[in-house]
């Protein structure tokens, strides 16, 4: 099958029997639900750009397994150039959606599980790598979107999976059959889980021998029997439900999506299992997946940052302050911060290396430095955006007020007239355009989109402390001490 068009992708979701719950109820037509649809549009953009001649070279690539043309989101990276192109593609998607476009978690899971299964088989003579190659070939040939599911609920953080009072705090095997396994548990804040055709489940921490039943990785279709999702709400999300909502939503076209994914006795046939008890490899999968996803943030958040910077410059222009030197300097600072993140994304890619399995892995230290910066710089960027835009981005009356013909003034002025008079932009700019850019910034800085630009920058791909642990491990302080000793003449 060829690459899917965005329409074919959206229609393909309708064929799934995915169980989705929101506000305490089952949502049957979740594809057209106004709170969910923007996140589907976002993933659809990964299909649309692959069809666009302008972006074809970046968005598509020859499969290393079949030689056929595939979407880069399903690719196993074959070189440092592939790793760099991945980051460039993510920046492009961020620019086109100003949101988390969700499909990267699957791509990062593919590459981590591909290389790890090779090394598990090497040690144990298992056939997980063959299983995975068959799975990824099916994904590539059908141009599927796959969620990479890692984060377990974790219960008492001081205890290992096997020590938890409730064993479901980490996904685990509850039954082993000749033809497969039965699994229980859940994965929290799963990006793009509802919009995905399949899921790859992976462990979320390193494990010991007692945790064998929790050391499990597998693929399963999103509508598997026993699996369901409870939608995560976002700040100001119900604005999307308002009649005729467009301006107040800020970004009416696109958005991110997270959900709680529950596995209630789901059967996984043998051919979709990639790890089953080889506990010492759990950490390898975690470290590789996290490394790739920390690289990813040096692309996606930079693309979103480009839109935030653009909106800030527009707000300044509409307010008539774009020539003020303080405003210009703030835009320079925002650009400097954003491009620093991009430098990190490109750097960890260009210093990548070949794994035993043949695909390419990023430089772990640089990827962790990349993500550590991402936990900070977007916060400073939105701080500057709010500074330049002004308080109006959070105090302006609603779209309905601007459109209202309820009479309030002595001379028959309507609420709409009053709003349009007092919130007028500089000459030559419509009040509506000013409203739009202010609401967009509100959305990015503290509305629904702030999930993707702020809190996800903090905790997505691992919280800051997780990167600091990796930086400590990879930082080679011993080697650096020796450098100092050599030059200072210390024996
Ligand atoms: Fe992709 Fe970024 Fe969203 Fe992760 S946070 S899925 S890298 S867009
Ligand atoms: Fe993320």
Coordinates of C-alpha atoms and ligand atoms in Angstrom, one line a residue:
X1 CA 0.0 0.0 0.0
X2 CA 1.2 3.5 -0.8
X3 CA 1.5 6.4 1.6
X4 CA -1.9 7.5 3.0
X5 CA -3.4 10.9 2.3
X6 CA -4.5 12.9 5.3
X7 CA -8.1 12.0 4.4
X8 CA -7.3 8.3 4.2
X9 CA -5.6 8.5 7.6
X10 CA -8.7 10.1 9.2
X11 CA -11.0 7.6 7.5
X12 CA -8.8 4.7 8.7
X13 CA -9.4 5.8 12.3
X14 CA -13.1 5.5 11.9
X15 CA -12.7 1.8 11.1
X16 CA -11.1 1.1 14.5
X17 CA -13.2 0.2 17.5
X18 CA -11.1 2.3 19.8
X19 CA -12.8 2.8 23.2
X20 CA -12.5 6.4 24.3
X21 CA -14.0 8.0 27.5
X22 CA -14.3 11.6 28.4
X23 CA -16.1 13.6 31.1
X24 CA -17.3 10.2 32.5
X25 CA -18.9 9.0 29.3
X26 CA -18.0 6.8 26.3
X27 CA -17.4 8.9 23.2
X28 CA -18.6 6.9 20.1
X29 CA -17.8 9.4 17.3
X30 CA -14.4 10.5 18.8
X31 CA -13.0 11.3 15.3
X32 CA -15.4 14.3 14.9
X33 CA -15.4 15.3 18.6
X34 CA -14.5 19.1 18.7
X35 CA -12.1 18.5 21.6
X36 CA -10.3 15.6 19.9
X37 CA -10.4 16.5 16.2
X38 CA -7.7 19.2 16.4
X39 CA -5.2 16.6 17.6
X40 CA -6.3 14.3 14.7
X41 CA -5.7 17.1 12.3
X42 CA -2.3 17.5 13.7
X43 CA -1.3 13.9 13.0
X44 CA -3.0 14.2 9.6
X45 CA -0.4 16.9 8.8
X46 CA 2.4 14.3 9.0
X47 CA 0.6 12.6 6.1
X48 CA -0.2 15.8 4.2
X49 CA 3.3 17.1 4.1
X50 CA 4.6 13.7 2.8
X51 CA 2.3 14.3 -0.2
X52 CA 3.6 17.8 -0.8
X53 CA 6.3 18.0 -3.5
X54 CA 7.9 20.8 -1.5
X55 CA 8.5 18.6 1.5
X56 CA 8.7 15.2 0.0
X57 CA 12.5 14.9 0.3
X58 CA 12.3 15.6 4.0
X59 CA 9.1 13.7 4.8
X60 CA 9.7 10.5 2.9
X61 CA 12.7 8.1 2.6
X62 CA 13.6 4.7 1.2
X63 CA 12.9 1.9 3.7
X64 CA 16.1 0.1 4.9
X65 CA 14.0 -3.1 5.1
X66 CA 12.1 -3.1 1.8
X67 CA 13.5 -0.3 -0.4
X68 CA 10.1 1.1 -0.7
X69 CA 9.2 4.8 -0.1
X70 CA 7.9 5.3 3.4
X71 CA 7.0 8.2 5.6
X72 CA 10.0 9.3 7.7
X73 CA 7.9 8.9 10.8
X74 CA 8.1 5.1 10.3
X75 CA 11.8 5.0 9.3
X76 CA 14.8 3.3 11.0
X77 CA 17.5 5.9 10.8
X78 CA 20.4 4.8 8.6
X79 CA 22.9 7.6 9.1
X80 CA 23.6 10.8 11.0
X81 CA 22.0 12.6 8.0
X82 CA 18.8 10.7 8.7
X83 CA 19.0 11.8 12.4
X84 CA 19.5 15.4 11.3
X85 CA 16.6 15.1 8.8
X86 CA 14.4 13.8 11.6
X87 CA 15.0 16.9 13.6
X88 CA 14.4 19.1 10.6
X89 CA 11.1 17.3 9.9
X90 CA 10.0 17.9 13.4
X91 CA 10.8 21.6 13.3
X92 CA 8.8 21.8 10.1
X93 CA 5.8 20.0 11.7
X94 CA 6.0 22.3 14.7
X95 CA 5.9 25.3 12.4
X96 CA 2.9 24.0 10.5
X97 CA 0.8 23.0 13.6
X98 CA 2.1 25.0 16.6
X99 CA 1.3 21.8 18.5
X100 CA 2.6 18.4 19.5
X101 CA 1.9 16.3 16.3
X102 CA 2.2 13.1 18.3
X103 CA 3.6 10.7 15.7
X104 CA 7.2 10.9 16.9
X105 CA 6.8 8.7 20.0
X106 CA 6.2 5.8 17.6
X107 CA 9.2 6.6 15.5
X108 CA 11.4 6.9 18.6
X109 CA 10.0 3.6 19.9
X110 CA 10.7 1.8 16.5
X111 CA 14.3 2.8 16.6
X112 CA 14.9 2.0 20.3
X113 CA 13.1 -1.4 20.1
X114 CA 14.8 -2.3 16.8
X115 CA 18.3 -2.0 18.2
X116 CA 17.5 -3.4 21.6
X117 CA 15.8 -6.6 20.3
X118 CA 18.8 -7.3 18.2
X119 CA 21.0 -7.3 21.3
X120 CA 18.5 -9.3 23.4
X121 CA 18.4 -12.0 20.7
X122 CA 22.2 -12.0 20.6
X123 CA 22.3 -12.9 24.3
X124 CA 19.4 -15.2 24.6
X125 CA 18.7 -16.7 21.1
X126 CA 15.2 -15.3 21.3
X127 CA 13.5 -14.1 18.1
X128 CA 12.3 -10.7 19.2
X129 CA 14.2 -8.8 16.5
X130 CA 12.5 -10.9 13.7
X131 CA 9.1 -10.2 15.4
X132 CA 9.9 -6.5 15.4
X133 CA 11.1 -6.5 11.8
X134 CA 7.9 -8.1 10.7
X135 CA 5.9 -5.6 12.7
X136 CA 7.7 -2.5 11.5
X137 CA 7.5 -3.7 7.8
X138 CA 3.7 -3.9 8.3
X139 CA 3.7 -0.4 9.8
X140 CA 5.8 1.1 7.0
X141 CA 3.8 -0.6 4.2
X142 CA 0.5 0.6 5.6
X143 CA 1.8 4.0 6.7
X144 CA 0.5 3.6 10.2
X145 CA 0.7 5.8 13.2
X146 CA 1.9 4.0 16.3
X147 CA 2.0 5.3 19.9
X148 CA 5.2 4.6 21.8
X149 CA 3.8 3.9 25.3
X150 CA 6.4 4.1 28.1
X151 CA 5.2 5.9 31.3
X152 CA 3.6 3.7 33.9
X153 CA 1.6 5.1 36.8
X154 CA 4.5 4.0 39.1
X155 CA 2.5 4.1 42.4
X156 CA 5.0 4.5 45.3
X157 CA 8.1 5.9 43.6
X158 CA 10.3 4.5 46.3
X159 CA 9.4 0.9 45.4
X160 CA 10.3 -1.4 42.4
X161 CA 7.5 -2.8 40.2
X162 CA 7.4 -6.1 42.1
X163 CA 7.2 -4.3 45.5
X164 CA 4.1 -2.2 44.7
X165 CA 1.0 -2.9 46.8
X166 CA -0.9 -2.9 43.5
X167 CA 1.0 -4.9 40.8
X168 CA -0.9 -2.9 38.1
X169 CA 1.2 0.2 38.8
X170 CA 3.5 -1.1 36.1
X171 CA 2.4 -3.0 33.0
X172 CA 3.0 -6.7 33.6
X173 CA 2.4 -10.2 32.4
X174 CA -0.5 -12.0 34.3
X175 CA -0.6 -15.2 32.3
X176 CA 1.8 -17.0 29.9
X177 CA 0.2 -19.2 27.3
X178 CA 1.8 -21.3 24.5
X179 CA 0.5 -18.8 21.9
X180 CA 1.2 -15.5 23.8
X181 CA 0.8 -13.5 27.0
X182 CA -1.9 -11.7 28.9
X183 CA -1.0 -8.3 30.2
X184 CA -2.5 -5.8 32.7
X185 CA -1.7 -2.3 33.8
X186 CA -1.8 1.2 32.3
X187 CA 0.3 3.9 30.7
X188 CA -0.2 7.6 31.8
X189 CA -0.3 10.7 29.7
X190 CA 0.0 8.9 26.4
X191 CA 0.6 11.3 23.6
X192 CA -1.5 10.5 20.5
X193 CA -2.7 7.2 21.8
X194 CA -6.3 7.7 20.6
X195 CA -5.1 8.7 17.1
X196 CA -2.8 5.8 16.7
X197 CA -3.5 2.6 14.8
X198 CA -1.2 0.5 17.0
X199 CA 0.7 0.9 20.3
X200 CA 4.2 -0.3 21.3
X201 CA 4.5 -0.8 25.0
X202 CA 7.9 -0.6 26.7
X203 CA 9.1 -0.7 30.3
X204 CA 9.6 2.7 32.0
X205 CA 12.5 2.0 34.3
X206 CA 15.5 -0.4 34.7
X207 CA 14.4 -3.6 36.5
X208 CA 15.9 -6.4 38.6
X209 CA 15.3 -10.1 38.6
X210 CA 12.2 -9.9 40.9
X211 CA 10.6 -7.6 38.3
X212 CA 10.7 -10.2 35.5
X213 CA 7.0 -10.2 34.9
X214 CA 7.1 -6.4 34.5
X215 CA 10.0 -6.5 32.0
X216 CA 7.8 -6.7 28.9
X217 CA 7.5 -5.0 25.6
X218 CA 5.0 -5.7 22.8
X219 CA 2.8 -4.2 20.1
X220 CA -0.9 -4.3 20.1
X221 CA -3.7 -2.7 18.0
X222 CA -5.3 0.4 19.6
X223 CA -8.7 -1.3 19.6
X224 CA -7.5 -4.6 21.1
X225 CA -10.0 -6.4 23.3
X226 CA -9.6 -5.2 26.9
X227 CA -7.8 -1.9 26.0
X228 CA -9.4 1.6 26.5
X229 CA -8.5 5.2 27.0
X230 CA -9.6 8.0 29.3
X231 CA -9.0 11.4 27.7
X232 CA -6.8 13.9 29.5
X233 CA -8.2 17.4 29.8
X234 CA -6.3 20.5 29.0
X235 CA -6.6 24.1 30.3
X236 CA -9.5 25.9 28.6
X237 CA -10.3 22.8 26.6
X238 CA -14.1 23.4 26.7
X239 CA -13.7 26.6 24.6
X240 CA -13.5 24.1 21.7
X241 CA -17.1 23.1 22.5
X242 CA -18.4 26.6 22.2
X243 CA -20.7 27.3 19.3
X244 CA -18.8 28.9 16.4
X245 CA -15.6 28.8 18.4
X246 CA -12.6 30.0 16.5
X247 CA -10.9 33.1 17.8
X248 CA -11.1 32.4 21.5
X249 CA -9.7 28.9 21.0
X250 CA -6.4 30.4 19.8
X251 CA -5.5 27.6 17.6
X252 CA -8.7 26.2 16.2
X253 CA -7.1 23.8 13.7
X254 CA -4.5 21.9 15.7
X255 CA -3.8 20.6 19.1
X256 CA -2.1 17.9 21.1
X257 CA -3.7 14.9 23.0
X258 CA -2.8 12.8 26.0
X259 CA -4.8 10.0 27.6
X260 CA -4.6 7.3 30.2
X261 CA -4.3 4.0 28.4
X262 CA -5.6 1.0 30.3
X263 CA -4.8 -2.7 29.6
X264 CA -7.3 -4.9 31.3
X265 CA -6.2 -8.5 30.5
X266 CA -5.2 -7.9 26.9
X267 CA -3.9 -11.0 25.0
X268 CA -0.7 -10.5 23.0
X269 CA 0.2 -13.2 20.5
X270 CA 3.8 -14.3 20.5
X271 CA 4.7 -12.6 17.2
X272 CA 4.1 -9.2 18.7
X273 CA 6.3 -9.7 21.8
X274 CA 9.7 -7.9 21.9
X275 CA 10.8 -8.5 25.5
X276 CA 9.4 -11.0 28.0
X277 CA 11.3 -11.4 31.2
X278 CA 14.8 -10.5 30.1
X279 CA 14.8 -7.8 32.8
X280 CA 18.3 -6.5 32.3
X281 CA 17.3 -5.2 28.9
X282 CA 14.5 -3.0 30.3
X283 CA 16.9 -0.2 31.0
X284 CA 18.4 -0.3 27.5
X285 CA 15.0 0.2 25.9
X286 CA 14.2 3.1 28.3
X287 CA 17.6 4.8 27.8
X288 CA 17.5 4.5 24.0
X289 CA 13.8 5.6 23.6
X290 CA 14.4 8.5 26.0
X291 CA 17.5 9.5 24.1
X292 CA 15.7 9.7 20.8
X293 CA 12.8 11.5 22.3
X294 CA 15.1 14.0 24.0
X295 CA 16.6 14.6 20.6
X296 CA 13.1 15.1 19.1
X297 CA 12.4 18.0 21.4
X298 CA 15.3 19.9 19.7
X299 CA 13.1 19.9 16.6
X300 CA 9.4 19.9 17.6
X301 CA 9.6 22.6 20.3
X302 CA 11.8 24.8 18.1
X303 CA 9.2 24.7 15.3
X304 CA 6.5 25.7 17.8
X305 CA 8.8 28.3 19.2
X306 CA 9.1 29.8 15.7
X307 CA 5.3 30.4 15.7
X308 CA 5.4 31.9 19.2
X309 CA 8.1 34.3 18.2
X310 CA 6.2 35.2 15.0
X311 CA 3.0 35.8 17.0
X312 CA 4.9 38.0 19.5
X313 CA 6.4 40.1 16.6
X314 CA 2.9 40.4 15.2
X315 CA 1.4 41.5 18.5
X316 CA 4.1 44.2 18.8
X317 CA 3.4 45.3 15.3
X318 CA -0.4 45.5 15.9
X319 CA 0.2 47.5 19.1
X320 CA 2.5 49.9 17.2
X321 CA 5.6 49.1 19.3
X322 CA 7.6 47.0 16.9
X323 CA 10.3 49.7 16.4
X324 CA 11.0 50.1 20.1
X325 CA 14.5 48.8 20.8
X326 CA 13.4 46.9 24.0
X327 CA 10.9 45.0 21.9
X328 CA 13.5 44.2 19.2
X329 CA 15.9 43.0 21.8
X330 CA 13.3 40.7 23.3
X331 CA 12.7 39.1 19.9
X332 CA 16.4 38.6 19.5
X333 CA 16.6 36.9 22.9
X334 CA 13.7 34.6 22.0
X335 CA 15.3 33.7 18.7
X336 CA 18.6 33.1 20.4
X337 CA 17.0 30.7 22.9
X338 CA 15.0 28.9 20.3
X339 CA 18.0 28.4 18.0
X340 CA 20.1 27.2 20.9
X341 CA 17.6 24.3 21.3
X342 CA 17.9 23.6 17.6
X343 CA 21.7 23.5 17.8
X344 CA 21.3 20.9 20.5
X345 CA 19.0 18.8 18.4
X346 CA 21.3 19.0 15.4
X347 CA 24.4 18.4 17.5
X348 CA 23.2 15.2 19.2
X349 CA 22.1 13.9 15.7
X350 CA 25.4 14.7 13.9
X351 CA 27.4 12.9 16.7
X352 CA 25.2 9.8 16.3
X353 CA 26.6 6.3 15.9
X354 CA 25.6 3.0 14.4
X355 CA 24.1 0.4 16.7
X356 CA 24.8 -3.4 16.4
X357 CA 21.5 -3.8 14.6
X358 CA 22.5 -1.2 12.0
X359 CA 20.3 1.7 12.7
X360 CA 21.7 5.0 14.1
X361 CA 21.5 6.2 17.7
X362 CA 22.0 9.8 18.8
X363 CA 24.8 11.0 21.1
X364 CA 23.2 10.4 24.6
X365 CA 25.0 13.2 26.5
X366 CA 24.1 15.8 23.9
X367 CA 20.5 14.6 23.6
X368 CA 20.1 14.9 27.4
X369 CA 21.7 18.4 27.4
X370 CA 19.2 19.2 24.6
X371 CA 16.2 18.1 26.6
X372 CA 17.5 19.8 29.8
X373 CA 17.6 23.1 27.9
X374 CA 14.1 22.4 26.7
X375 CA 12.9 22.2 30.3
X376 CA 13.9 25.9 30.6
X377 CA 14.0 27.9 27.4
X378 CA 10.4 27.6 26.3
X379 CA 9.4 29.0 29.7
X380 CA 11.6 32.1 29.1
X381 CA 10.3 32.4 25.5
X382 CA 6.7 32.5 26.7
X383 CA 7.6 34.9 29.5
X384 CA 9.0 37.3 26.9
X385 CA 6.0 36.7 24.6
X386 CA 3.7 37.7 27.5
X387 CA 5.9 40.7 28.3
X388 CA 5.7 42.0 24.7
X389 CA 2.1 41.1 24.0
X390 CA 0.7 42.8 27.0
X391 CA -2.1 42.0 29.5
X392 CA -4.8 42.1 26.8
X393 CA -4.0 38.5 25.9
X394 CA -5.7 37.4 29.1
X395 CA -8.2 40.2 29.7
X396 CA -10.0 40.7 26.4
X397 CA -13.7 40.0 26.2
X398 CA -14.9 37.0 24.3
X399 CA -15.5 36.6 20.6
X400 CA -19.2 36.6 21.2
X401 CA -18.9 40.1 22.8
X402 CA -17.1 41.4 19.7
X403 CA -19.9 40.0 17.6
X404 CA -22.8 41.0 19.9
X405 CA -25.6 43.4 18.8
X406 CA -27.0 43.9 22.2
X407 CA -27.4 47.6 22.7
X408 CA -25.5 49.1 25.6
X409 CA -24.8 52.8 24.7
X410 CA -26.8 56.0 24.8
X411 CA -26.7 56.3 21.1
X412 CA -27.5 52.7 20.3
X413 CA -23.9 51.4 20.4
X414 CA -23.8 47.6 20.7
X415 CA -21.4 45.5 22.9
X416 CA -19.7 44.7 19.6
X417 CA -19.3 48.4 18.8
X418 CA -17.8 49.2 22.2
X419 CA -15.4 46.3 22.1
X420 CA -14.3 47.1 18.6
X421 CA -13.8 50.8 19.5
X422 CA -11.7 50.3 22.6
X423 CA -9.7 47.3 21.5
X424 CA -8.9 48.8 18.1
X425 CA -5.3 48.0 16.9
X426 CA -3.0 50.5 15.2
X427 CA -4.3 52.0 12.0
X428 CA -4.4 49.6 9.1
X429 CA -4.8 46.5 11.3
X430 CA -8.3 45.0 12.0
X431 CA -9.4 44.5 15.6
X432 CA -10.1 40.9 14.7
X433 CA -6.5 40.3 13.7
X434 CA -5.4 41.7 17.0
X435 CA -7.8 39.5 18.9
X436 CA -6.6 36.5 17.0
X437 CA -2.9 37.0 17.7
X438 CA -3.6 37.8 21.4
X439 CA -5.8 34.7 21.8
X440 CA -3.2 32.6 20.0
X441 CA -0.5 33.7 22.5
X442 CA -2.9 33.1 25.4
X443 CA -3.4 29.6 24.1
X444 CA 0.3 28.9 23.6
X445 CA 1.4 30.5 26.9
X446 CA -1.3 29.2 29.3
X447 CA -4.2 27.7 27.4
X448 CA -4.6 24.2 25.9
X449 CA -1.5 24.5 23.8
X450 CA 0.6 25.2 26.8
X451 CA 0.4 21.5 27.5
X452 CA 2.5 20.9 24.5
X453 CA 4.8 23.9 24.7
X454 CA 5.3 24.3 28.4
X455 CA 4.5 21.4 30.7
X456 CA 5.4 18.9 28.0
X457 CA 8.7 20.7 27.6
X458 CA 9.3 20.1 31.3
X459 CA 8.1 16.5 31.7
X460 CA 7.8 15.0 28.2
X461 CA 10.6 12.6 27.4
X462 CA 11.5 12.5 31.1
X463 CA 11.5 15.2 33.8
X464 CA 14.6 17.4 34.3
X465 CA 16.1 15.2 37.0
X466 CA 16.1 12.2 34.6
X467 CA 18.4 14.2 32.3
X468 CA 20.6 15.3 35.1
X469 CA 21.2 11.6 36.0
X470 CA 22.1 10.9 32.4
X471 CA 24.4 13.9 32.3
X472 CA 26.1 12.8 35.4
X473 CA 26.6 9.3 33.9
X474 CA 27.8 10.5 30.6
X475 CA 29.7 13.6 31.7
X476 CA 33.1 11.8 32.3
X477 CA 34.2 13.9 35.3
X478 CA 37.1 11.5 35.9
X479 CA 38.4 12.2 32.5
X480 CA 38.1 15.9 33.0
X481 CA 39.9 15.7 36.3
X482 CA 42.8 14.0 34.5
X483 CA 42.9 16.8 32.0
X484 CA 43.3 19.3 34.8
X485 CA 45.9 17.1 36.5
X486 CA 48.0 16.8 33.3
X487 CA 48.1 20.5 32.8
X488 CA 48.5 21.5 36.4
X489 CA 51.3 19.1 36.9
X490 CA 49.5 17.0 39.5
X491 CA 50.8 13.4 39.7
Ligands
LIG1 FE1 6.7 14.7 18.7 FE2 7.4 16.7 20.2 FE3 5.0 15.7 20.5 FE4 7.1 14.3 21.4 S1 6.4 16.3 22.2 S2 5.4 13.5 20.1 S3 8.6 14.9 19.8 S4 5.8 16.7 18.7
LIG2 FE1 6.3 14.5 24.1

